[in-house]
Structure formats: structure tokens, C-alpha cells
Amino acid sequence: MAGQPIFRGQSASVLRDKNRFVLPAKFRPILKAKNHGNEARISFNKSPQWTCLIGYGDDYSDQFAEMIEQEKREAREDGIKYDVMLRKTQLYNDATVPFDNGGRFVMPPSLLRAAKIKDQAFFLSAGEVILVWAPEQLYAMG
């Protein structure tokens, strides 16, 4: 979405008490600005390409229907089959969790398993989203 703040930088967090990770301080105000009502929450989804998670605010999820239509047009132009239901399932099965003033949040266990995150998470900015990696998975990418 034009004019929206973007994420920049990287940071790491270790699993803390009560099974919580800490969202990097520089990402918190950006996420709040991206959410309706300036709410302190983040949505996560499994990356369809890599063994990591994608973290984002409402401004990104508000674009899901538009993204699907664009992908359908591109697939049609390229003569490639496009599975709309599969893509909807990938996008709309995200998990949204609140974070407190200290950035602490609980990551759903199913997402931790999907991204192979154990006791460390590496947050890597990717413009309008954040990629959340297990350090070993990111390292294996080269």
C-alpha cells in the first residue's frame, strides 16, 4: 500500500519465559501504524517458498483479494494453471497475536513447527513484511 511505512533492518530474539519471543523495538511502531486502530498485534503465515514465517499488519492482509486477482491474471497470461483455493488457503489461514509494550508475544506452536523455529527467531525485514527464520534455516539458504 503506497505511503505505508516499511520495515528495515534485522534482529534476533531468544525464546523467553512463558514461551514468548520479543518483537524488535524498531518494528513495533511500524506494525501499529499498519494495523486498523493502531493495535499492537502481528499476523503470521507460513512462507509458500521458504521454511520461514511472514509477519505483517492489516495493510498487507487487506491486499489479499487484490493479490489473488493479480496472480490469476499473470497465470492466465503465461498459460499457467492457477489454483485459487490453494492460494486462498495459504493466505487466509494466518494467525494474529497481540504483543505487549515490551514486544513480547506468543508464537502459535503450529507455526513454530512449520518454520522449524525452536529457541531462537531471526527477524529480517522485507519491505512491507517481516520474515521470521530459525537461524539454521536462514544459514542454510546461503
PDB file of C-alpha atoms in Angstrom:
ATOM      1  CA  MET A   1       0.000   0.000   0.000  1.00  0.00           C
ATOM      2  CA  ALA A   2       1.538   3.292  -1.074  1.00  0.00           C
ATOM      3  CA  GLY A   3       2.596   5.639   1.671  1.00  0.00           C
ATOM      4  CA  GLN A   4       2.704   2.955   4.360  1.00  0.00           C
ATOM      5  CA  PRO A   5       5.849   2.672   6.489  1.00  0.00           C
ATOM      6  CA  ILE A   6       8.149  -0.218   5.650  1.00  0.00           C
ATOM      7  CA  PHE A   7      10.283  -2.462   7.818  1.00  0.00           C
ATOM      8  CA  ARG A   8      14.041  -2.015   7.715  1.00  0.00           C
ATOM      9  CA  GLY A   9      16.782  -3.929   9.474  1.00  0.00           C
ATOM     10  CA  GLN A  10      17.123  -7.202  11.290  1.00  0.00           C
ATOM     11  CA  SER A  11      17.173  -8.530  14.823  1.00  0.00           C
ATOM     12  CA  ALA A  12      17.099 -11.760  16.786  1.00  0.00           C
ATOM     13  CA  SER A  13      15.160 -12.987  19.789  1.00  0.00           C
ATOM     14  CA  VAL A  14      15.513 -15.974  22.051  1.00  0.00           C
ATOM     15  CA  LEU A  15      12.555 -17.845  23.480  1.00  0.00           C
ATOM     16  CA  ARG A  16      11.863 -16.346  26.899  1.00  0.00           C
ATOM     17  CA  ASP A  17       9.683 -17.121  29.876  1.00  0.00           C
ATOM     18  CA  LYS A  18       6.092 -18.164  29.180  1.00  0.00           C
ATOM     19  CA  ASN A  19       7.080 -19.285  25.647  1.00  0.00           C
ATOM     20  CA  ARG A  20       7.384 -15.719  24.380  1.00  0.00           C
ATOM     21  CA  PHE A  21       9.612 -14.123  21.788  1.00  0.00           C
ATOM     22  CA  VAL A  22      10.308 -10.382  21.647  1.00  0.00           C
ATOM     23  CA  LEU A  23       9.455  -8.365  18.572  1.00  0.00           C
ATOM     24  CA  PRO A  24      12.281  -5.936  17.728  1.00  0.00           C
ATOM     25  CA  ALA A  25      11.628  -2.454  19.133  1.00  0.00           C
ATOM     26  CA  LYS A  26      12.068  -0.748  15.763  1.00  0.00           C
ATOM     27  CA  PHE A  27       9.309  -2.925  14.232  1.00  0.00           C
ATOM     28  CA  ARG A  28       6.638  -2.280  16.900  1.00  0.00           C
ATOM     29  CA  PRO A  29       5.561   1.270  15.953  1.00  0.00           C
ATOM     30  CA  ILE A  30       5.569   0.318  12.266  1.00  0.00           C
ATOM     31  CA  LEU A  31       3.269  -2.641  12.932  1.00  0.00           C
ATOM     32  CA  LYS A  32       0.914  -0.486  14.984  1.00  0.00           C
ATOM     33  CA  ALA A  33       0.769   2.069  12.153  1.00  0.00           C
ATOM     34  CA  LYS A  34      -0.055  -0.715   9.696  1.00  0.00           C
ATOM     35  CA  ASN A  35      -2.946  -2.059  11.800  1.00  0.00           C
ATOM     36  CA  HIS A  36      -6.519  -0.792  11.958  1.00  0.00           C
ATOM     37  CA  GLY A  37      -6.973   1.140  15.184  1.00  0.00           C
ATOM     38  CA  ASN A  38      -3.205   1.281  15.741  1.00  0.00           C
ATOM     39  CA  GLU A  39      -3.462  -2.079  17.535  1.00  0.00           C
ATOM     40  CA  ALA A  40      -0.393  -3.861  18.938  1.00  0.00           C
ATOM     41  CA  ARG A  41      -0.601  -7.143  17.041  1.00  0.00           C
ATOM     42  CA  ILE A  42       1.114  -9.058  14.271  1.00  0.00           C
ATOM     43  CA  SER A  43      -0.187 -11.659  11.833  1.00  0.00           C
ATOM     44  CA  PHE A  44       1.938 -14.630  10.804  1.00  0.00           C
ATOM     45  CA  ASN A  45       1.728 -17.053   7.944  1.00  0.00           C
ATOM     46  CA  LYS A  46       3.987 -19.775   6.572  1.00  0.00           C
ATOM     47  CA  SER A  47       6.001 -18.704   3.560  1.00  0.00           C
ATOM     48  CA  PRO A  48       4.987 -20.720   0.493  1.00  0.00           C
ATOM     49  CA  GLN A  49       8.582 -20.578  -0.833  1.00  0.00           C
ATOM     50  CA  TRP A  50      10.846 -20.959   2.191  1.00  0.00           C
ATOM     51  CA  THR A  51      10.989 -22.548   5.624  1.00  0.00           C
ATOM     52  CA  CYS A  52      10.181 -19.326   7.452  1.00  0.00           C
ATOM     53  CA  LEU A  53       7.227 -17.230   8.524  1.00  0.00           C
ATOM     54  CA  ILE A  54       5.917 -13.978   7.109  1.00  0.00           C
ATOM     55  CA  GLY A  55       4.865 -11.365   9.656  1.00  0.00           C
ATOM     56  CA  TYR A  56       2.652  -8.437   8.700  1.00  0.00           C
ATOM     57  CA  GLY A  57      -0.030  -5.944   9.650  1.00  0.00           C
ATOM     58  CA  ASP A  58      -3.532  -5.246   8.358  1.00  0.00           C
ATOM     59  CA  ASP A  59      -2.289  -3.205   5.399  1.00  0.00           C
ATOM     60  CA  TYR A  60      -0.793  -6.383   3.918  1.00  0.00           C
ATOM     61  CA  SER A  61      -3.715  -8.716   4.631  1.00  0.00           C
ATOM     62  CA  ASP A  62      -6.119  -6.092   3.260  1.00  0.00           C
ATOM     63  CA  GLN A  63      -4.460  -6.709  -0.117  1.00  0.00           C
ATOM     64  CA  PHE A  64      -5.019 -10.496  -0.236  1.00  0.00           C
ATOM     65  CA  ALA A  65      -8.011 -10.388  -2.618  1.00  0.00           C
ATOM     66  CA  GLU A  66      -6.164  -7.983  -4.925  1.00  0.00           C
ATOM     67  CA  MET A  67      -3.045 -10.173  -4.806  1.00  0.00           C
ATOM     68  CA  ILE A  68      -5.057 -13.235  -5.821  1.00  0.00           C
ATOM     69  CA  GLU A  69      -6.656 -11.408  -8.750  1.00  0.00           C
ATOM     70  CA  GLN A  70      -3.248 -10.172  -9.940  1.00  0.00           C
ATOM     71  CA  GLU A  71      -1.734 -13.652  -9.657  1.00  0.00           C
ATOM     72  CA  LYS A  72      -4.703 -15.124 -11.582  1.00  0.00           C
ATOM     73  CA  ARG A  73      -4.233 -12.580 -14.403  1.00  0.00           C
ATOM     74  CA  GLU A  74      -0.497 -13.269 -14.598  1.00  0.00           C
ATOM     75  CA  ALA A  75      -1.028 -17.043 -14.614  1.00  0.00           C
ATOM     76  CA  ARG A  76      -3.647 -16.735 -17.353  1.00  0.00           C
ATOM     77  CA  GLU A  77      -1.341 -14.521 -19.455  1.00  0.00           C
ATOM     78  CA  ASP A  78       1.503 -17.011 -19.002  1.00  0.00           C
ATOM     79  CA  GLY A  79      -0.713 -20.020 -19.711  1.00  0.00           C
ATOM     80  CA  ILE A  80      -0.103 -21.457 -16.251  1.00  0.00           C
ATOM     81  CA  LYS A  81      -2.745 -23.178 -14.134  1.00  0.00           C
ATOM     82  CA  TYR A  82      -3.611 -21.200 -11.009  1.00  0.00           C
ATOM     83  CA  ASP A  83      -5.277 -22.854  -8.024  1.00  0.00           C
ATOM     84  CA  VAL A  84      -7.366 -20.107  -6.430  1.00  0.00           C
ATOM     85  CA  MET A  85      -8.491 -22.232  -3.480  1.00  0.00           C
ATOM     86  CA  LEU A  86      -4.957 -23.300  -2.668  1.00  0.00           C
ATOM     87  CA  ARG A  87      -3.793 -19.672  -2.685  1.00  0.00           C
ATOM     88  CA  LYS A  88      -6.729 -18.540  -0.550  1.00  0.00           C
ATOM     89  CA  THR A  89      -5.939 -21.326   1.894  1.00  0.00           C
ATOM     90  CA  GLN A  90      -2.314 -20.190   2.039  1.00  0.00           C
ATOM     91  CA  LEU A  91      -3.195 -16.555   2.639  1.00  0.00           C
ATOM     92  CA  TYR A  92      -6.290 -16.614   4.825  1.00  0.00           C
ATOM     93  CA  ASN A  93      -5.085 -19.199   7.351  1.00  0.00           C
ATOM     94  CA  ASP A  94      -2.840 -16.804   9.193  1.00  0.00           C
ATOM     95  CA  ALA A  95      -2.542 -16.381  12.957  1.00  0.00           C
ATOM     96  CA  THR A  96      -2.782 -12.971  14.587  1.00  0.00           C
ATOM     97  CA  VAL A  97      -1.248 -12.473  18.020  1.00  0.00           C
ATOM     98  CA  PRO A  98      -1.022  -9.428  20.282  1.00  0.00           C
ATOM     99  CA  PHE A  99       2.265  -8.069  21.582  1.00  0.00           C
ATOM    100  CA  ASP A 100       2.714  -6.104  24.788  1.00  0.00           C
ATOM    101  CA  ASN A 101       4.593  -2.815  25.295  1.00  0.00           C
ATOM    102  CA  GLY A 102       7.830  -4.773  25.636  1.00  0.00           C
ATOM    103  CA  GLY A 103       7.197  -6.508  22.307  1.00  0.00           C
ATOM    104  CA  ARG A 104       6.582  -9.898  23.917  1.00  0.00           C
ATOM    105  CA  PHE A 105       4.277 -12.275  22.056  1.00  0.00           C
ATOM    106  CA  VAL A 106       3.493 -15.983  21.959  1.00  0.00           C
ATOM    107  CA  MET A 107       4.040 -17.674  18.617  1.00  0.00           C
ATOM    108  CA  PRO A 108       1.495 -20.417  17.862  1.00  0.00           C
ATOM    109  CA  PRO A 109       3.200 -23.843  18.159  1.00  0.00           C
ATOM    110  CA  SER A 110       1.993 -24.947  14.718  1.00  0.00           C
ATOM    111  CA  LEU A 111       3.839 -22.030  13.107  1.00  0.00           C
ATOM    112  CA  LEU A 112       6.977 -22.706  15.141  1.00  0.00           C
ATOM    113  CA  ARG A 113       6.961 -26.264  13.801  1.00  0.00           C
ATOM    114  CA  ALA A 114       6.268 -25.149  10.222  1.00  0.00           C
ATOM    115  CA  ALA A 115       9.271 -22.801  10.273  1.00  0.00           C
ATOM    116  CA  LYS A 116      11.405 -25.176  12.388  1.00  0.00           C
ATOM    117  CA  ILE A 117      11.874 -22.413  14.983  1.00  0.00           C
ATOM    118  CA  LYS A 118      12.949 -23.752  18.354  1.00  0.00           C
ATOM    119  CA  ASP A 119      14.505 -21.357  20.856  1.00  0.00           C
ATOM    120  CA  GLN A 120      15.715 -18.549  18.560  1.00  0.00           C
ATOM    121  CA  ALA A 121      13.996 -16.417  15.938  1.00  0.00           C
ATOM    122  CA  PHE A 122      15.698 -14.118  13.466  1.00  0.00           C
ATOM    123  CA  PHE A 123      13.609 -11.192  12.172  1.00  0.00           C
ATOM    124  CA  LEU A 124      14.587  -9.987   8.717  1.00  0.00           C
ATOM    125  CA  SER A 125      12.810  -7.019   7.149  1.00  0.00           C
ATOM    126  CA  ALA A 126      11.445  -7.427   3.632  1.00  0.00           C
ATOM    127  CA  GLY A 127       9.785  -4.083   2.964  1.00  0.00           C
ATOM    128  CA  GLU A 128       6.099  -4.356   3.815  1.00  0.00           C
ATOM    129  CA  VAL A 129       6.583  -7.644   5.704  1.00  0.00           C
ATOM    130  CA  ILE A 130       8.978  -9.275   8.148  1.00  0.00           C
ATOM    131  CA  LEU A 131      10.461 -12.718   7.543  1.00  0.00           C
ATOM    132  CA  VAL A 132      10.940 -14.782  10.708  1.00  0.00           C
ATOM    133  CA  TRP A 133      13.536 -17.506  10.434  1.00  0.00           C
ATOM    134  CA  ALA A 134      15.084 -20.215  12.536  1.00  0.00           C
ATOM    135  CA  PRO A 135      18.765 -19.180  12.325  1.00  0.00           C
ATOM    136  CA  GLU A 136      19.730 -22.619  10.984  1.00  0.00           C
ATOM    137  CA  GLN A 137      17.203 -22.358   8.136  1.00  0.00           C
ATOM    138  CA  LEU A 138      18.387 -18.904   7.124  1.00  0.00           C
ATOM    139  CA  TYR A 139      22.017 -20.001   7.297  1.00  0.00           C
ATOM    140  CA  ALA A 140      21.227 -22.989   5.042  1.00  0.00           C
ATOM    141  CA  MET A 141      19.923 -20.562   2.384  1.00  0.00           C
ATOM    142  CA  GLY A 142      23.495 -19.426   1.876  1.00  0.00           C
TER     143      GLY A 142
END
